[in-house]
mmCIF file of C-alpha atoms in Angstrom:
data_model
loop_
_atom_site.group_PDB
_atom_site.id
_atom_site.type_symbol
_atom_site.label_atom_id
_atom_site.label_comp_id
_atom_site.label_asym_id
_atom_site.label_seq_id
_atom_site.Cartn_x
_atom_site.Cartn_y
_atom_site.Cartn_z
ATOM 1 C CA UNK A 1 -28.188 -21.090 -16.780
ATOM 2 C CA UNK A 2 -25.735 -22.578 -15.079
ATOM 3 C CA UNK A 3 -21.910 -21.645 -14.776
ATOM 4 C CA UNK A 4 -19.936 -24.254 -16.751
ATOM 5 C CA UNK A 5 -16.312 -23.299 -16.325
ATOM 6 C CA UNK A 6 -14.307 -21.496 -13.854
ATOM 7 C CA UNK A 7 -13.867 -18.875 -16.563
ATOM 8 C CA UNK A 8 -17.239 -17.972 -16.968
ATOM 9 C CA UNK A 9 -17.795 -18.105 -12.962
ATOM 10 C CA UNK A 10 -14.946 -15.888 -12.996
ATOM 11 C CA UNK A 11 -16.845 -13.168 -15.653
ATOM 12 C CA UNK A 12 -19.263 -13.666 -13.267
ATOM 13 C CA UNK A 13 -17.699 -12.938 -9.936
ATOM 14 C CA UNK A 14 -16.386 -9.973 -11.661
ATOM 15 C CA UNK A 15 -19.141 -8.435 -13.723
ATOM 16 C CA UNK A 16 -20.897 -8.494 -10.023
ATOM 17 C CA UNK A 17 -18.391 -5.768 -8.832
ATOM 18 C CA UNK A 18 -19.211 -2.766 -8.996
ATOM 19 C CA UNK A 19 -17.156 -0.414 -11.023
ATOM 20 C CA UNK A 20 -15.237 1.987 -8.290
ATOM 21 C CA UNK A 21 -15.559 5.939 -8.887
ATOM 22 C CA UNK A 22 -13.352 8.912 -8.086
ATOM 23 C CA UNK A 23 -14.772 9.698 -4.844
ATOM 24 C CA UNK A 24 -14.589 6.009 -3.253
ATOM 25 C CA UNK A 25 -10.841 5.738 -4.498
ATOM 26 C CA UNK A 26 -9.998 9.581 -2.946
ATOM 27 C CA UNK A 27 -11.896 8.696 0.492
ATOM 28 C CA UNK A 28 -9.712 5.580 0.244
ATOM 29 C CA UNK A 29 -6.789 7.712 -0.133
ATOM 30 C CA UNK A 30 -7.729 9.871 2.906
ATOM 31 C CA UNK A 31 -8.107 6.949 5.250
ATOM 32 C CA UNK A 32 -4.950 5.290 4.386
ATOM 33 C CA UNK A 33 -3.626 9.323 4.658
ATOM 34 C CA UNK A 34 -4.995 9.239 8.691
ATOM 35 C CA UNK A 35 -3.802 5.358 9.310
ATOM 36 C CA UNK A 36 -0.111 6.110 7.975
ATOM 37 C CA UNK A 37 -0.018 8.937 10.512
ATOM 38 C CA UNK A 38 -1.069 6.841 12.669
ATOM 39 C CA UNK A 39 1.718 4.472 11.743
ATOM 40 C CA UNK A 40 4.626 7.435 11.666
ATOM 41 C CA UNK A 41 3.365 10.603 13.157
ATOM 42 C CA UNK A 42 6.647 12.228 12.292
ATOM 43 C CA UNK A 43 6.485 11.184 8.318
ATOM 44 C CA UNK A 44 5.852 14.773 7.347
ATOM 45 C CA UNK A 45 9.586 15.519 8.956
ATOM 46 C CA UNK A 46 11.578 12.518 8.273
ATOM 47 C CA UNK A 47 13.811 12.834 5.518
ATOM 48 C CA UNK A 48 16.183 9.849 5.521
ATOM 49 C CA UNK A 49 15.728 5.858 5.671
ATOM 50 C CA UNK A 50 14.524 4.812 8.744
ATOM 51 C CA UNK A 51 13.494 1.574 10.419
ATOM 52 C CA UNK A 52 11.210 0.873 13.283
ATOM 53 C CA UNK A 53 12.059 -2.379 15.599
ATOM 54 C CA UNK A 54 9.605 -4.098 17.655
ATOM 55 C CA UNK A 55 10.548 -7.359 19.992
ATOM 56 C CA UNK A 56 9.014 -10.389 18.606
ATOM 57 C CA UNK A 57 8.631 -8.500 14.357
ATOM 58 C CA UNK A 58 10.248 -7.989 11.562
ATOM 59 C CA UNK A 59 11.784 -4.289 11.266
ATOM 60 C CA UNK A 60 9.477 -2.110 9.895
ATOM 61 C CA UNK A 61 11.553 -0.312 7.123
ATOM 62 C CA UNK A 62 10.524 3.569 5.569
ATOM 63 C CA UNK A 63 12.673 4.359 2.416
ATOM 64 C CA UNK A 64 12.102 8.282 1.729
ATOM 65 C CA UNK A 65 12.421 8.488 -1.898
ATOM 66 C CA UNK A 66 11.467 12.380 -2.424
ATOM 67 C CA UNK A 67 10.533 14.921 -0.054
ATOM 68 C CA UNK A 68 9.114 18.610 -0.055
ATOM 69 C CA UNK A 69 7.290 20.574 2.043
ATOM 70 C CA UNK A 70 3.695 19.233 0.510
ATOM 71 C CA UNK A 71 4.586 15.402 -0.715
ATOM 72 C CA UNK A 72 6.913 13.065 -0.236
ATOM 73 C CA UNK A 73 7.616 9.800 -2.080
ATOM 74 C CA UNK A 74 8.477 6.571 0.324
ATOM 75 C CA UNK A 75 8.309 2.713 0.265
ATOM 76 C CA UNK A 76 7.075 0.864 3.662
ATOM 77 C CA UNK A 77 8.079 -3.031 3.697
ATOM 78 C CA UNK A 78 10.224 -5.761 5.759
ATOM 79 C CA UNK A 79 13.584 -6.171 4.356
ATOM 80 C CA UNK A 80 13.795 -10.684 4.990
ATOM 81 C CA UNK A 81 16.460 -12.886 4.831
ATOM 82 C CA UNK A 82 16.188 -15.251 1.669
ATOM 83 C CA UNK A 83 18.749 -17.960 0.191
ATOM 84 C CA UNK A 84 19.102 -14.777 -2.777
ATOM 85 C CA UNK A 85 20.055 -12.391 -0.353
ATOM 86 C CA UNK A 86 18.031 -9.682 1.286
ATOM 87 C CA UNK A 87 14.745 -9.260 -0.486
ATOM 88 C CA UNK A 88 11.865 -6.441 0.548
ATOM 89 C CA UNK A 89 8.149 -7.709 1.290
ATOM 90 C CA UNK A 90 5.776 -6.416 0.653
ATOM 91 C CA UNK A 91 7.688 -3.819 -0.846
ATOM 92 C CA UNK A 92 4.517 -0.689 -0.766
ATOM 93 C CA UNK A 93 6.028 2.457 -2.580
ATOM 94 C CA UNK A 94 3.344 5.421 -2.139
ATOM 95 C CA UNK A 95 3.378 9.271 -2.187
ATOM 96 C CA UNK A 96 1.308 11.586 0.350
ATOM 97 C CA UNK A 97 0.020 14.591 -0.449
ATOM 98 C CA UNK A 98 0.423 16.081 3.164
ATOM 99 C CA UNK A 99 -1.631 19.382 2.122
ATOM 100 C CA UNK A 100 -4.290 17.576 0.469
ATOM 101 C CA UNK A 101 -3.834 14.620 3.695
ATOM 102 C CA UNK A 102 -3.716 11.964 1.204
ATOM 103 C CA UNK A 103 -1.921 8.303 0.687
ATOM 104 C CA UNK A 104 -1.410 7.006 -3.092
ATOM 105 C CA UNK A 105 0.076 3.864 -3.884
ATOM 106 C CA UNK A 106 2.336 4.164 -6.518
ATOM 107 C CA UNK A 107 3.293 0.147 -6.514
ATOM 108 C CA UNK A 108 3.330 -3.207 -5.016
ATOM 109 C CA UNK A 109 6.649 -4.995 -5.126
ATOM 110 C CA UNK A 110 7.143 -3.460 -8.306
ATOM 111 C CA UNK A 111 3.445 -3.953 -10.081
ATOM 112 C CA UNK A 112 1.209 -1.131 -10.874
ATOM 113 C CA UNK A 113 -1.518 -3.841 -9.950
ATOM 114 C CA UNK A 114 -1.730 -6.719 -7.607
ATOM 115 C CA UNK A 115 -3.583 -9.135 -9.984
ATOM 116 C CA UNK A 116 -2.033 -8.884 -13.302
ATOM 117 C CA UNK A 117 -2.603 -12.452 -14.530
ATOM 118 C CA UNK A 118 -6.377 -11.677 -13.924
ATOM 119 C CA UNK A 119 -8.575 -13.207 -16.764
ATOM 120 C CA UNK A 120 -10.238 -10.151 -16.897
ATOM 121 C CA UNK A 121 -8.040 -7.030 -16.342
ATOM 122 C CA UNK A 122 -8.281 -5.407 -19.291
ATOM 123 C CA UNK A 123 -12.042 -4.118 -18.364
ATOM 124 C CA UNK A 124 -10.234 -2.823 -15.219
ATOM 125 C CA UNK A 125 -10.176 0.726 -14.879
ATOM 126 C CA UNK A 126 -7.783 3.107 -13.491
ATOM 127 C CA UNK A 127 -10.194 3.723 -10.911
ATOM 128 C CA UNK A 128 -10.641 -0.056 -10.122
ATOM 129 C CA UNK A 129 -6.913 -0.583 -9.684
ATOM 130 C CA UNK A 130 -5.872 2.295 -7.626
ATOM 131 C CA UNK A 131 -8.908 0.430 -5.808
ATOM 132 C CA UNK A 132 -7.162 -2.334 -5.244
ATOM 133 C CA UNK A 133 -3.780 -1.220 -4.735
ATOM 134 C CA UNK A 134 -4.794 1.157 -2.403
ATOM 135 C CA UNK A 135 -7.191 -1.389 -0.237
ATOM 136 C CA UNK A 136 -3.677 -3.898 -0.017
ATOM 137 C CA UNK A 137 -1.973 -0.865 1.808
ATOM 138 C CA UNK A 138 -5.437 0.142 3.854
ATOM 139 C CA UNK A 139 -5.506 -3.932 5.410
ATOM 140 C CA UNK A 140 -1.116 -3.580 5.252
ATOM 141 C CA UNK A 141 -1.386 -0.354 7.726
ATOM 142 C CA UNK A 142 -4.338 -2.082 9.663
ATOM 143 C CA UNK A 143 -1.893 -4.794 10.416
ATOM 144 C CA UNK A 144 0.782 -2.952 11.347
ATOM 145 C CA UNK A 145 -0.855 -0.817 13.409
ATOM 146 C CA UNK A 146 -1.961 -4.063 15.304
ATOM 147 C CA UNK A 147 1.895 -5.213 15.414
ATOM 148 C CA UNK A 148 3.466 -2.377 15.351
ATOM 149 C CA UNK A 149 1.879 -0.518 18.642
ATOM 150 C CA UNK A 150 4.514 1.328 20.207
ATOM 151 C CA UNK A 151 7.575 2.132 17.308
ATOM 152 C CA UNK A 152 10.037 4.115 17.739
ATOM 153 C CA UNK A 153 11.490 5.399 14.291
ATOM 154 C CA UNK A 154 15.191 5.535 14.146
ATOM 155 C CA UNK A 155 17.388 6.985 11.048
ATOM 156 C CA UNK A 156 19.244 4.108 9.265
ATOM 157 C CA UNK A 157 23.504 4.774 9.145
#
């Protein structure tokens, strides 16, 4: 049979995925745990808004939302210049679990998923969109750990 419309090649793209599972999603959450240390080695300690500059990039901003002892609540983007104003891209809010060593995203500029206009989210999971929330922040910290090779943190005044 042959696919007729882009809507039924898109049912078909996405009845081919595999539905994700608890223990893919929590291994995710662990690597993007070890790359965000990585990133900020001193995340567990730093407590205020701080930005990281880097000749040639965009300033790396960290917003601390919440912090305790075992997690802490923070958003990771570039604040850019716009003809609105200031705006922040890509705008990641996630909490770590520092005990556990795990990275959640909480958000993406706002959404609770990346994709929302997609034909078929409704069969999404929970499991398949902490998926892909948390894979946008796993290729984010990839990047910036590319561009980003030798920050130095510094407190925001």
């Amino acid at each position: 049979m042959a696919i007729t419309t882009e809507q039924d090649f898109l049912r078909s793209l996405y009845n081919q995925q595999k539905p994700k599972n608890y223990a893919q999603v929590s291994g995710l959450f662990e690597i993007n745990f070890q790359k965000i240390s990585k990133l900020i080695p001193l995340l567990s300690i730093i407590s205020h808004h701080s930005v990281a500059k880097q000749e040639g990039e965009n300033d790396l901003h960290l917003f601390v939302e919440e912090k305790s002892i075992y997690t802490g609540i923070y958003t990771l983007t570039h604040q850019l210049n716009s003809p609105a104003g200031l705006i922040n891209r890509p705008d990641i809010r996630f909490k770590v679990y520092f005990d556990a060593e795990l990275l959640e995203v909480i958000s993406v500029c706002n959404e609770t998923t990346l994709n929302k206009n997609h034909p078929f989210i409704a069969q999404c999971s929970d499991m398949d969109i902490q998926w892909e929330l948390n894979t946008f922040i796993e290729r984010w910290l990839d990047y910036c750990l590319v561009k980003y090779d030798t920050l130095e943190w510094k407190i925001v005044k």
